[in-house]
Structures are given as structure tokens and as C-alpha cells.
CSV table of C-alpha atoms in Angstrom, one decimal:
chain,number,residue,atom,x,y,z
N,1,MET,CA,0.3,0.2,0.1
N,2,THR,CA,3.3,2.4,0.6
N,3,VAL,CA,4.3,2.0,-2.6
N,4,ALA,CA,1.0,2.2,-4.2
N,5,VAL,CA,1.0,5.6,-2.5
N,6,ALA,CA,4.3,6.4,-3.7
N,7,LEU,CA,3.7,5.5,-7.0
N,8,ILE,CA,1.0,8.2,-8.1
N,9,PRO,CA,3.6,10.8,-8.1
N,10,GLU,CA,6.2,9.1,-10.1
N,11,ALA,CA,3.1,7.6,-12.4
N,12,ILE,CA,2.4,11.5,-13.0
N,13,ALA,CA,5.2,12.6,-13.1
N,14,PHE,CA,6.4,10.1,-16.1
N,15,SER,CA,3.3,10.5,-17.5
N,16,ILE,CA,4.0,14.5,-18.0
N,17,LEU,CA,8.2,13.5,-18.7
N,18,ALA,CA,6.6,11.8,-21.8
N,19,GLY,CA,4.0,14.2,-22.9
N,20,VAL,CA,0.8,12.4,-22.2
N,21,SER,CA,-2.0,13.0,-19.7
N,22,PRO,CA,-1.7,11.6,-16.3
N,23,MET,CA,-4.2,8.9,-17.0
N,24,VAL,CA,-1.9,6.9,-18.9
N,25,GLY,CA,0.9,6.3,-16.3
N,26,LEU,CA,-1.4,5.9,-13.9
N,27,TYR,CA,-3.1,2.9,-16.4
N,28,ALA,CA,0.2,1.8,-16.9
N,29,SER,CA,1.0,1.3,-13.0
N,30,VAL,CA,-2.3,-0.3,-12.5
N,31,CYS,CA,-2.2,-3.3,-15.2
N,32,ILE,CA,1.6,-3.3,-14.8
N,33,ALA,CA,1.4,-4.0,-11.5
N,34,VAL,CA,-1.0,-7.3,-11.7
N,35,VAL,CA,0.1,-9.0,-14.4
N,36,THR,CA,3.9,-9.2,-13.5
N,37,ALA,CA,2.3,-9.9,-9.6
N,38,PHE,CA,1.6,-13.1,-11.7
N,39,ALA,CA,3.7,-13.3,-14.6
N,40,GLY,CA,7.0,-12.1,-13.8
N,41,GLY,CA,9.5,-14.0,-12.5
N,42,ARG,CA,11.0,-11.8,-9.7
N,43,PRO,CA,8.7,-11.7,-6.6
N,44,GLY,CA,8.1,-8.4,-4.7
N,45,MET,CA,9.6,-6.8,-7.3
N,46,ILE,CA,7.8,-4.1,-7.9
N,47,SER,CA,7.4,-2.9,-11.7
N,48,ALA,CA,5.1,0.2,-13.4
N,49,ALA,CA,5.6,2.8,-15.9
N,50,THR,CA,9.1,3.9,-14.9
N,51,GLY,CA,11.7,7.2,-16.4
N,52,ALA,CA,13.6,5.4,-18.1
N,53,MET,CA,10.7,4.5,-20.4
N,54,ALA,CA,8.9,7.5,-20.3
N,55,LEU,CA,12.2,9.5,-21.4
N,56,LEU,CA,12.3,7.2,-24.5
N,57,VAL,CA,9.3,8.1,-25.9
N,58,GLY,CA,8.5,11.9,-25.6
N,59,SER,CA,9.3,12.4,-29.5
N,60,LEU,CA,6.9,9.6,-30.4
N,61,VAL,CA,4.1,10.9,-29.0
N,62,LEU,CA,5.1,14.7,-29.7
N,63,ASN,CA,5.4,13.9,-33.5
N,64,HIS,CA,2.7,11.2,-33.9
N,65,GLY,CA,0.5,11.5,-31.1
N,66,ILE,CA,-0.7,8.7,-28.1
N,67,GLU,CA,-1.9,6.1,-30.1
N,68,TYR,CA,1.3,5.6,-31.3
N,69,LEU,CA,2.3,5.0,-28.2
N,70,PHE,CA,-0.1,2.4,-27.4
N,71,ALA,CA,0.8,0.4,-30.3
N,72,ALA,CA,4.8,0.6,-30.1
N,73,THR,CA,4.0,-0.1,-26.0
N,74,VAL,CA,2.2,-3.5,-27.4
N,75,LEU,CA,5.3,-4.3,-30.1
N,76,ALA,CA,7.6,-3.7,-27.2
N,77,GLY,CA,6.1,-6.0,-25.3
N,78,ILE,CA,5.7,-8.6,-28.5
N,79,PHE,CA,9.6,-8.0,-28.1
N,80,GLN,CA,10.1,-8.7,-24.4
N,81,ILE,CA,7.7,-12.2,-25.0
N,82,ILE,CA,10.1,-13.5,-27.9
N,83,MET,CA,13.3,-12.0,-25.8
N,84,GLY,CA,12.4,-14.4,-23.0
N,85,MET,CA,11.6,-17.0,-25.0
N,86,LEU,CA,14.7,-17.0,-26.4
N,87,LYS,CA,16.7,-17.2,-23.0
N,88,LEU,CA,17.9,-13.8,-23.4
N,89,GLY,CA,17.9,-12.7,-20.1
N,90,ARG,CA,21.3,-14.5,-19.3
N,91,PHE,CA,22.7,-11.6,-21.1
N,92,ILE,CA,22.3,-9.7,-18.1
N,93,THR,CA,25.4,-11.4,-17.2
N,94,PHE,CA,27.3,-9.9,-20.2
N,95,LEU,CA,26.3,-6.0,-18.9
N,96,PRO,CA,30.0,-4.8,-17.3
N,97,GLN,CA,29.9,-3.0,-14.4
N,98,PRO,CA,31.1,0.6,-15.6
N,99,VAL,CA,28.1,0.4,-18.3
N,100,MET,CA,25.2,-0.4,-15.8
N,101,THR,CA,27.2,2.3,-13.5
N,102,GLY,CA,26.5,4.9,-16.6
N,103,PHE,CA,22.6,3.9,-17.4
N,104,VAL,CA,22.0,4.6,-13.6
N,105,ASN,CA,23.8,7.4,-13.4
N,106,ALA,CA,22.4,8.8,-17.2
N,107,LEU,CA,18.8,8.1,-16.0
N,108,ALA,CA,19.5,10.5,-13.3
N,109,ILE,CA,20.8,13.2,-15.4
N,110,LEU,CA,17.8,12.9,-17.9
N,111,ILE,CA,15.5,13.3,-15.2
N,112,PHE,CA,16.9,15.8,-13.6
N,113,MET,CA,16.9,17.8,-16.5
N,114,ALA,CA,13.7,16.9,-18.2
N,115,GLN,CA,12.4,18.6,-14.6
N,116,LEU,CA,14.4,21.8,-15.5
N,117,THR,CA,11.4,22.8,-18.0
N,118,HIS,CA,8.7,23.3,-15.3
N,119,PHE,CA,10.7,26.0,-13.7
N,120,VAL,CA,10.1,28.0,-17.4
N,121,GLY,CA,8.1,30.8,-16.8
N,122,GLN,CA,7.6,30.3,-13.4
N,123,GLY,CA,8.1,32.5,-9.9
N,124,TRP,CA,9.9,32.3,-6.7
N,125,VAL,CA,7.1,30.5,-5.5
N,126,MET,CA,7.4,27.6,-7.5
N,127,TYR,CA,11.6,27.5,-6.3
N,128,ALA,CA,10.4,27.4,-3.0
N,129,LEU,CA,7.8,24.9,-3.1
N,130,VAL,CA,9.8,22.4,-4.8
N,131,ALA,CA,12.8,23.5,-1.9
N,132,LEU,CA,10.2,23.0,0.4
N,133,THR,CA,9.5,19.3,-0.8
N,134,LEU,CA,13.1,18.5,-0.9
N,135,VAL,CA,13.3,19.5,2.6
N,136,ILE,CA,10.3,17.5,4.1
N,137,ILE,CA,11.6,14.6,2.1
N,138,TYR,CA,15.0,14.8,3.9
N,139,THR,CA,13.7,15.4,7.1
N,140,VAL,CA,10.9,13.0,7.7
N,141,PRO,CA,12.7,9.9,7.7
N,142,ARG,CA,14.6,10.8,10.3
N,143,PHE,CA,11.7,10.6,12.7
N,144,THR,CA,9.3,8.4,10.9
N,145,LYS,CA,9.5,5.5,8.3
N,146,ALA,CA,6.9,4.4,8.2
N,147,VAL,CA,5.1,6.4,5.6
N,148,PRO,CA,6.9,7.7,2.2
N,149,SER,CA,8.7,10.9,3.0
N,150,ALA,CA,7.6,12.0,-0.5
N,151,LEU,CA,3.8,11.7,-0.1
N,152,VAL,CA,4.4,13.6,3.5
N,153,ALA,CA,5.9,15.9,1.3
N,154,ILE,CA,3.3,16.0,-1.7
N,155,ILE,CA,0.4,16.1,0.9
N,156,ILE,CA,1.8,19.5,2.8
N,157,VAL,CA,3.0,21.5,-0.3
N,158,SER,CA,-0.3,20.6,-1.7
N,159,VAL,CA,-2.5,21.8,1.4
N,160,LEU,CA,-0.3,24.9,1.6
N,161,SER,CA,-0.6,25.8,-2.1
N,162,ILE,CA,-4.5,24.7,-1.4
N,163,VAL,CA,-5.2,26.7,1.6
N,164,LEU,CA,-2.7,30.0,0.5
N,165,LYS,CA,-4.4,29.4,-2.9
N,166,LEU,CA,-0.7,30.1,-4.4
N,167,ASP,CA,-0.7,30.4,-8.1
N,168,VAL,CA,1.2,27.8,-9.5
N,169,ARG,CA,0.8,24.8,-12.1
N,170,THR,CA,-1.1,21.6,-11.0
N,171,VAL,CA,-1.3,18.3,-12.0
N,172,GLY,CA,-5.2,19.3,-13.0
N,173,ASP,CA,-3.0,21.8,-15.7
N,174,MET,CA,-1.2,18.7,-17.2
N,175,GLY,CA,-3.7,16.8,-18.3
N,176,GLU,CA,-7.2,15.5,-17.5
N,177,ILE,CA,-7.7,12.9,-14.5
N,178,THR,CA,-10.6,11.1,-14.8
N,179,SER,CA,-11.8,8.5,-11.5
N,180,ALA,CA,-12.9,5.5,-14.3
N,181,LEU,CA,-11.7,2.2,-14.7
N,182,PRO,CA,-9.1,1.6,-17.3
N,183,VAL,CA,-10.9,0.0,-20.1
N,184,PHE,CA,-9.8,-1.8,-23.1
N,185,HIS,CA,-8.7,0.2,-26.3
N,186,LEU,CA,-7.2,-1.0,-29.7
N,187,PRO,CA,-5.1,1.5,-31.0
N,188,GLN,CA,-6.7,3.8,-33.5
N,189,VAL,CA,-3.6,3.9,-35.6
N,190,PRO,CA,-3.3,3.4,-39.7
N,191,ILE,CA,-2.3,-0.5,-39.7
N,192,SER,CA,0.6,-0.2,-42.5
N,193,LEU,CA,3.8,-0.7,-43.0
N,194,ASP,CA,5.2,3.2,-42.7
N,195,MET,CA,2.9,2.8,-39.4
N,196,LEU,CA,5.3,-0.2,-38.5
N,197,LEU,CA,8.4,1.7,-39.1
N,198,VAL,CA,7.3,4.4,-37.3
N,199,ILE,CA,7.2,2.5,-33.9
N,200,LEU,CA,9.8,-0.2,-34.9
N,201,PRO,CA,13.0,1.8,-33.6
N,202,TYR,CA,10.7,3.3,-30.9
N,203,SER,CA,9.0,-0.6,-29.7
N,204,LEU,CA,13.0,-2.0,-29.5
N,205,SER,CA,14.3,0.6,-27.3
N,206,LEU,CA,11.7,-0.2,-25.4
N,207,ALA,CA,12.2,-3.7,-25.1
N,208,VAL,CA,15.9,-3.2,-24.3
N,209,VAL,CA,15.9,-0.7,-21.7
N,210,GLY,CA,12.5,-2.4,-20.1
N,211,LEU,CA,14.3,-5.7,-20.1
N,212,LEU,CA,17.5,-4.2,-18.6
N,213,GLU,CA,16.4,-2.0,-15.7
N,214,SER,CA,14.1,-5.2,-14.7
N,215,LEU,CA,16.7,-7.6,-15.0
N,216,MET,CA,19.2,-5.4,-13.4
N,217,THR,CA,16.3,-4.6,-10.6
N,218,ALA,CA,15.7,-8.7,-10.3
N,219,THR,CA,19.7,-8.9,-10.0
N,220,LEU,CA,19.5,-6.1,-7.3
N,221,ILE,CA,16.6,-7.8,-5.2
N,222,ASP,CA,18.7,-11.2,-5.6
N,223,ASP,CA,21.4,-10.3,-3.7
N,224,ILE,CA,19.2,-8.8,-1.1
N,225,THR,CA,16.9,-11.6,-0.1
N,226,ASP,CA,19.6,-14.1,-1.0
N,227,THR,CA,17.0,-16.3,-2.9
N,228,GLY,CA,16.9,-16.3,-7.5
N,229,SER,CA,14.9,-15.6,-10.1
N,230,ASP,CA,13.7,-16.6,-13.4
N,231,LYS,CA,15.1,-14.0,-15.8
N,232,ASN,CA,13.8,-15.2,-18.7
N,233,ARG,CA,10.1,-15.9,-16.8
N,234,GLU,CA,11.0,-11.6,-16.1
N,235,ALA,CA,11.3,-11.0,-19.2
N,236,LYS,CA,8.1,-12.8,-20.9
N,237,GLY,CA,6.0,-11.1,-17.8
N,238,GLN,CA,7.5,-7.5,-18.4
N,239,GLY,CA,6.4,-8.6,-22.3
N,240,LEU,CA,2.8,-9.6,-21.1
N,241,ALA,CA,2.7,-6.9,-18.6
N,242,ASN,CA,2.9,-4.5,-22.0
N,243,ILE,CA,0.5,-5.6,-24.5
N,244,VAL,CA,-2.0,-5.6,-22.2
N,245,THR,CA,-0.8,-2.0,-20.9
N,246,GLY,CA,-0.8,-0.8,-25.0
N,247,PHE,CA,-4.6,-2.3,-24.7
N,248,PHE,CA,-5.9,-0.7,-21.8
N,249,GLY,CA,-4.7,2.9,-22.5
N,250,GLY,CA,-1.1,2.8,-20.6
N,251,MET,CA,2.6,3.5,-21.5
N,252,ALA,CA,5.4,0.8,-21.7
N,253,GLY,CA,6.7,0.4,-18.3
N,254,CYS,CA,9.6,-2.0,-16.7
N,255,ALA,CA,10.5,-2.6,-12.5
N,256,MET,CA,11.5,0.1,-10.9
N,257,ILE,CA,14.5,-0.1,-8.6
N,258,GLY,CA,13.4,2.9,-6.5
N,259,GLN,CA,9.7,1.7,-5.8
N,260,SER,CA,11.4,-2.1,-5.1
N,261,MET,CA,13.4,-0.7,-3.0
N,262,VAL,CA,11.0,0.3,-0.9
N,263,ASN,CA,8.8,-2.6,-1.1
N,264,MET,CA,11.3,-4.3,-0.2
N,265,LYS,CA,12.6,-2.6,3.5
N,266,SER,CA,8.0,-2.1,3.9
N,267,GLY,CA,8.5,-5.7,4.0
N,268,GLY,CA,7.1,-6.7,0.5
N,269,ARG,CA,9.1,-9.8,0.0
N,270,THR,CA,6.0,-12.2,-2.0
N,271,ARG,CA,4.0,-11.8,-5.5
N,272,LEU,CA,1.6,-10.1,-3.0
N,273,SER,CA,2.7,-7.1,-2.1
N,274,THR,CA,3.4,-6.4,-6.2
N,275,PHE,CA,-0.7,-7.3,-6.3
N,276,VAL,CA,-1.8,-5.3,-4.2
N,277,SER,CA,0.6,-2.5,-5.0
N,278,GLY,CA,-1.8,-2.3,-8.5
N,279,VAL,CA,-5.7,-3.0,-7.0
N,280,PHE,CA,-4.5,-0.7,-4.0
N,281,LEU,CA,-3.6,1.9,-6.6
N,282,LEU,CA,-6.7,1.5,-9.2
N,283,PHE,CA,-8.6,2.4,-5.8
N,284,LEU,CA,-6.8,5.3,-4.9
N,285,ILE,CA,-7.5,6.4,-8.7
N,286,LEU,CA,-11.1,5.9,-8.3
N,287,VAL,CA,-11.4,7.5,-5.1
N,288,LEU,CA,-9.0,10.4,-5.1
N,289,GLY,CA,-9.5,11.4,-8.7
N,290,ASP,CA,-10.4,15.0,-7.2
N,291,VAL,CA,-7.5,15.6,-4.9
N,292,VAL,CA,-4.9,14.2,-7.0
N,293,LYS,CA,-5.7,17.1,-9.7
N,294,GLN,CA,-4.5,20.0,-7.0
N,295,ILE,CA,-1.5,18.9,-6.3
N,296,PRO,CA,1.2,21.3,-7.5
N,297,MET,CA,3.4,20.5,-10.0
N,298,ALA,CA,6.4,21.9,-7.8
N,299,ALA,CA,5.9,19.1,-5.5
N,300,LEU,CA,6.1,16.5,-8.1
N,301,VAL,CA,9.1,18.3,-9.4
N,302,GLY,CA,10.3,17.8,-5.8
N,303,VAL,CA,9.7,14.1,-5.8
N,304,MET,CA,11.5,13.2,-9.1
N,305,ILE,CA,14.4,15.4,-8.2
N,306,MET,CA,14.7,13.4,-4.7
N,307,VAL,CA,14.5,10.5,-7.6
N,308,CYS,CA,17.4,11.4,-9.4
N,309,ILE,CA,19.9,11.8,-7.0
N,310,SER,CA,19.1,8.5,-5.2
N,311,THR,CA,19.0,7.0,-8.7
N,312,PHE,CA,22.9,8.9,-9.1
N,313,GLU,CA,25.6,6.5,-7.7
N,314,TRP,CA,27.6,8.8,-6.1
N,315,SER,CA,30.0,6.3,-4.8
N,316,SER,CA,31.3,5.4,-8.7
N,317,LEU,CA,32.2,9.5,-8.8
N,318,LYS,CA,35.0,8.6,-5.6
N,319,SER,CA,35.8,4.8,-7.4
N,320,LEU,CA,36.7,6.4,-11.1
N,321,ALA,CA,40.3,7.6,-9.6
N,322,ARG,CA,40.9,4.1,-8.7
N,323,VAL,CA,39.4,2.3,-11.3
N,324,PRO,CA,41.3,0.8,-14.7
N,325,LYS,CA,40.9,3.7,-17.0
N,326,SER,CA,39.5,1.7,-19.5
N,327,ASP,CA,36.2,1.3,-17.0
N,328,ALA,CA,36.4,4.8,-16.2
N,329,LEU,CA,35.9,5.6,-19.9
N,330,VAL,CA,33.6,3.0,-20.4
N,331,MET,CA,30.9,5.1,-17.8
N,332,ILE,CA,31.9,8.4,-18.6
N,333,VAL,CA,31.1,7.4,-22.3
N,334,THR,CA,27.9,5.8,-21.9
N,335,VAL,CA,26.6,8.5,-19.8
N,336,VAL,CA,27.9,11.0,-22.5
N,337,THR,CA,26.4,9.1,-25.0
N,338,VAL,CA,22.9,8.8,-22.8
N,339,VAL,CA,23.1,12.1,-22.6
N,340,ALA,CA,23.7,14.0,-26.3
N,341,THR,CA,21.6,11.2,-27.9
N,342,ASP,CA,18.6,10.6,-25.1
N,343,ASN,CA,18.7,7.8,-25.7
N,344,LEU,CA,19.5,4.8,-23.0
N,345,SER,CA,19.4,1.7,-25.5
N,346,ILE,CA,22.1,3.7,-27.8
N,347,GLY,CA,24.6,5.0,-24.9
N,348,VAL,CA,24.0,0.8,-23.4
N,349,LEU,CA,25.2,-0.4,-27.1
N,350,PHE,CA,28.2,2.4,-27.3
N,351,GLY,CA,29.1,1.1,-23.8
N,352,VAL,CA,28.9,-2.9,-24.5
N,353,LEU,CA,31.2,-2.2,-28.1
N,354,LEU,CA,33.9,-0.4,-25.8
N,355,SER,CA,34.2,-2.9,-23.2
N,356,ALA,CA,34.0,-5.8,-25.8
N,357,LEU,CA,37.3,-3.4,-27.3
N,358,SER,CA,39.1,-2.9,-24.3
N,359,PHE,CA,38.6,-6.6,-23.4
N,360,ALA,CA,39.9,-7.9,-26.9
N,361,TRP,CA,42.9,-5.1,-26.6
N,362,LYS,CA,43.9,-6.6,-22.9
N,363,MET,CA,43.4,-10.2,-24.4
N,364,ALA,CA,45.6,-9.3,-27.3
N,365,SER,CA,49.2,-10.2,-26.4
N,366,ILE,CA,50.8,-13.0,-27.1
N,367,ARG,CA,54.2,-13.9,-26.5
N,368,LEU,CA,56.8,-16.4,-28.3
N,369,THR,CA,59.9,-17.8,-26.4
N,370,VAL,CA,62.4,-19.8,-28.4
N,371,LYS,CA,64.5,-23.1,-27.5
N,372,THR,CA,67.2,-23.9,-29.9
N,373,GLY,CA,68.6,-27.3,-29.7
N,374,THR,CA,71.3,-29.3,-32.6
N,375,ASP,CA,68.0,-30.1,-34.8
N,376,THR,CA,65.2,-28.5,-33.2
N,377,THR,CA,64.2,-25.3,-32.6
N,378,THR,CA,61.3,-25.1,-30.0
N,379,TYR,CA,58.6,-22.0,-30.0
N,380,THR,CA,56.4,-21.7,-27.1
N,381,VAL,CA,53.2,-20.0,-27.6
N,382,SER,CA,52.2,-17.9,-24.4
N,383,GLY,CA,48.6,-16.0,-24.3
N,384,GLN,CA,45.4,-16.2,-26.4
N,385,LEU,CA,45.5,-16.7,-30.3
N,386,PHE,CA,42.3,-15.3,-32.0
N,387,PHE,CA,41.8,-12.8,-34.7
N,388,GLY,CA,43.6,-10.1,-33.0
N,389,THR,CA,47.1,-12.0,-32.3
N,390,THR,CA,47.3,-13.4,-35.7
N,391,SER,CA,49.7,-11.2,-37.7
N,392,HIS,CA,51.7,-10.7,-34.5
N,393,PHE,CA,52.4,-14.4,-34.3
N,394,VAL,CA,53.4,-14.9,-37.9
N,395,GLN,CA,55.5,-12.7,-37.9
N,396,GLU,CA,57.3,-13.9,-35.0
N,397,PHE,CA,59.2,-17.3,-36.6
N,398,ASP,CA,62.7,-16.8,-37.9
N,399,TYR,CA,61.6,-19.0,-41.1
N,400,GLU,CA,65.1,-18.6,-42.7
N,401,ASN,CA,67.5,-19.4,-40.2
N,402,ASP,CA,65.5,-22.1,-37.5
N,403,ARG,CA,66.8,-25.4,-37.7
N,404,GLN,CA,64.9,-28.3,-39.8
N,405,GLN,CA,62.6,-29.1,-37.0
N,406,ILE,CA,60.4,-26.9,-35.6
N,407,VAL,CA,57.8,-27.7,-32.5
N,408,ILE,CA,55.6,-25.0,-31.6
N,409,ASP,CA,54.4,-25.7,-28.2
N,410,PHE,CA,50.6,-24.5,-27.0
N,411,SER,CA,50.5,-25.9,-24.2
N,412,HIS,CA,50.3,-22.4,-23.1
N,413,SER,CA,48.1,-21.1,-24.7
N,414,HIS,CA,44.4,-21.7,-26.4
N,415,VAL,CA,43.9,-21.9,-30.5
N,416,TRP,CA,39.9,-19.7,-30.6
N,417,ASP,CA,38.6,-19.2,-34.6
N,418,GLN,CA,39.3,-19.9,-37.9
N,419,SER,CA,41.8,-16.5,-38.0
N,420,ALA,CA,44.5,-18.6,-35.7
N,421,VAL,CA,44.2,-21.7,-37.5
N,422,GLY,CA,44.6,-20.0,-40.8
N,423,ALA,CA,47.6,-18.4,-38.8
N,424,ILE,CA,49.3,-21.7,-37.5
N,425,ALA,CA,48.8,-23.2,-41.9
N,426,LYS,CA,50.6,-20.3,-42.8
N,427,THR,CA,53.5,-20.8,-40.5
N,428,ILE,CA,53.5,-24.3,-41.6
N,429,SER,CA,53.4,-23.4,-45.0
N,430,LYS,CA,56.3,-20.8,-44.9
N,431,TYR,CA,58.8,-23.5,-43.3
N,432,ALA,CA,57.5,-26.2,-45.9
N,433,GLU,CA,59.2,-23.6,-48.6
N,434,HIS,CA,62.1,-23.2,-46.7
N,435,GLY,CA,62.1,-27.4,-46.4
N,436,LYS,CA,61.8,-27.5,-43.0
N,437,THR,CA,58.8,-29.8,-41.2
N,438,VAL,CA,56.6,-28.5,-38.5
N,439,THR,CA,55.9,-30.7,-35.0
N,440,ILE,CA,52.2,-29.0,-33.7
N,441,THR,CA,52.6,-30.4,-29.4
N,442,GLY,CA,50.1,-29.2,-26.1
N,443,LEU,CA,47.1,-27.8,-27.9
N,444,ASN,CA,43.9,-28.4,-25.5
N,445,GLU,CA,40.8,-30.6,-26.3
N,446,GLU,CA,38.7,-27.8,-27.7
N,447,SER,CA,42.0,-26.6,-29.3
N,448,LYS,CA,42.8,-29.6,-31.0
N,449,GLN,CA,38.7,-30.3,-32.0
N,450,LEU,CA,39.0,-26.9,-33.7
N,451,VAL,CA,41.9,-27.1,-35.5
N,452,ASN,CA,41.0,-30.9,-36.9
N,453,ARG,CA,37.5,-29.6,-37.7
N,454,ILE,CA,39.1,-26.4,-40.1
N,455,GLY,CA,42.2,-28.7,-41.0
N,456,LEU,CA,45.5,-27.6,-41.6
N,457,ALA,CA,46.3,-27.3,-45.7
N,458,PHE,CA,49.5,-27.1,-46.5
N,459,SER,CA,51.7,-29.4,-47.7
N,460,GLY,CA,54.7,-30.7,-44.6
N,461,GLY,CA,54.5,-32.5,-41.5
N,462,HIS,CA,52.7,-31.9,-38.4
N,463,SER,CA,52.1,-34.3,-35.4
């Protein structure tokens, strides 16, 4: 119930972030929480409309309207179910820590930047109310943790604003809030290739970012509760939730790190806690619709700034000097790319690519040590032999001056790919040109299988 109450301001704020009516975020949060309670793979995790997803769809709503948002949400859900069926849930382990940190930090910066538009054309009252909201949010927990401090802040600031009849923008100014149940609604979009091409990039981004955020949150909760979760079931559950949401007039959502933490801290560990948060939120919408309209935007902006402050990993700034330079660079590039493109999925893609390149660079060192006997020259290879090290490998041999018998010992190496096998074959044929024979020794089982499968096409001997 605490989570449901805390979801209201966030769902409304995220709706405004996406440029849609507050009802879209509220309906989405109800549908997603209820569906993931049954279909998700991580009990006790809260999924609803989120800032990460809202940030992705702003331009779609602006250029094409809300019906396209519903269609994109359904398609994103379909993609997520496919990803779950393909068991892509395990790929979360392929996300390096710096990319995850960059993702979270960039999300905080983007949400903060999105709040700045609410200050345009507003007087000192707006600034004062935002400041008051933040003061309340950070002081209430010192006295009691029984109620969410964000909720206390919203109530106090709203009461002040109504009693003093302050001239500030309210939630009602942002869009109509209706005390009505969500109804089934087919997205009113033309069924055409053009429409599909418009929503496809948005849907893919929503599916990827939604899964990333959900699986990162699930991993976090696994750590806190010392229990496991089914990541592929979670992917399918998120997909189903987004499909349902799209047909009930809601926007795409995913797991919420902040609210899931609130749920954990309040003792909600089971599927029931997720279900209750969704149902109770629906009850609040139906009962408190008129009250919600009067909440000043300043209070929500304050709440969103608090979300940014708690989302940003401040410890990552301190550790920048301690972590390897390549990791620091990956995190910074992820953040800069996300903030520059306004797209979380592009930033994550850049971060992963950069991490992969830096890993390949670290792995791309190969050493050959030489021992010369009376009739034989023995080369011992140390390091990984793959496409990144093959040219260096081939150049290391002294084809003219070596003895007649050459032994290449791979006991400290691993042969990874076709390029590597090609390099060995090339070396053997170069020696053959000088009338020398090569013996390959020390290949581990996997390397041996690969070499035998691809074959060393050359004239000359090896064993």
C-alpha cells in the first residue's frame, strides 16, 4: 500500500515526462503491477510506468500522437516475450559494471534535465515549493519511516498551495484526471508498413531498456533477499504486462529500482505485495481523482529530483580514480552518449561495444619464447591466439635461420577461431617453403577439435 501511494506522484510525473495525460501513467502502473505479480519471475519486485521508458517515447508522442504510443507499447511487449523465449535473460551477465553504472547515472541526469522545463516562466513560489518538498523528503525519515516521506511532502505542499491559493501549476493543468476504470481499447493507428517503421525503433528501445532495467533490478533484489529469480520468466512477464497495458490505454513500463527498494524495506517480499500495490493504486485513482488534480507540479518536481539524487550512484564518482582507466572511460562514454542522444539503449550499446573492444585489446597480447637445440627449434606460445593476435604470431618466427625441425608448443595458449587456425597453417607452409617440418604439440582438447575440424591445408608434416 505504501508503494501504491508512492507510485501516484511518480506515475504522474513520468506521464508528464512522456508528454501524455497523467491517466496514461496511472493506468500503466495498475496494469503492469497486477500482471507482473502473476507472470513475473521475481517475487516482490515492483513494475510500473518508469522514467527510463517515459524518456524514450517523448518524441513519438510529440510527432505522432498517443495512439502510436499504445501501438509501440504492445509491440515492445511482443519483443520482450520473444526475448524471454530466446532465453536472452542470461545476457544481463554480459553487461559490464561500468555500463550498468553509466546507465543508472545517465538515467538520473536525464530525469533531472526533464524537470528543468517546469521552471520556465515560473516565479520564486515554484522554487520555494520545490525546495520545501526536498527539505520535507529528507527530514521526515529522521522522525518516522512508517510513511513514505515523498507522500508526506506532497500532502504538506499541496495543502499549503490550496490553503494559500498559490498561483502555481497543478497536475490538473497537465491533463485530465478521471476517476474511471481502465477500459480495453485497440490502438487507433493505420495498419501499414509506414506505421510499423515509425514505431519499430521505439518499440525495440523500449523492449531493450525495459528488460535491462528489470533484470538489473531483479539481480539487485536477488542480492538483498539471498534468493534466485527466473530472468527469462521475468522477460516474458514484462512483455505480457506491456501488451496488456498497451490495450488498456497505458504506456510501456518496467521494474522500478526505487519502488522495489521501498517494497523490500517495508517488508514486501512476495507476489502478493506487487499485486496489492497495483489494486490499491487503482482504488486510489477511483477515489482520489479530484484530490490528485490539485497537487502542485512543484511537489512532483521535488519528488523527481529526489528520485534523481537517489538513482545517481555517487560512489562511482569517488571510485573513478581507483578503477582501471578503461572502465572509467566506458562509464563516462555511456553517460555522455545517453545524455547526448537522449536514448538509454544507444548509450548501453556504445558502452558494451567499448567494453568488448577494451577486453579484446587486453587479450590481444601473445608471447613466443624460443629454445634452439642441435636439430630443433622449439617455440612456446603464451597467450590467446585469435583474430587479434594472428598477424603478430606469424611475424614472430625466423623462417630462414631456424633448424630443420620446428616444434610449436601450445600448452600455454588457446586456439580460438578460424583466423588462428589459418595463422598456424600459414606458419607451417612458410616453413615448408624453406624445406623444414613443423610439429604442433600441447593443444588442449578444444583447440585440437577446432584445428581438426577446420584442417591445416599445407604441404609439410605436423602431428
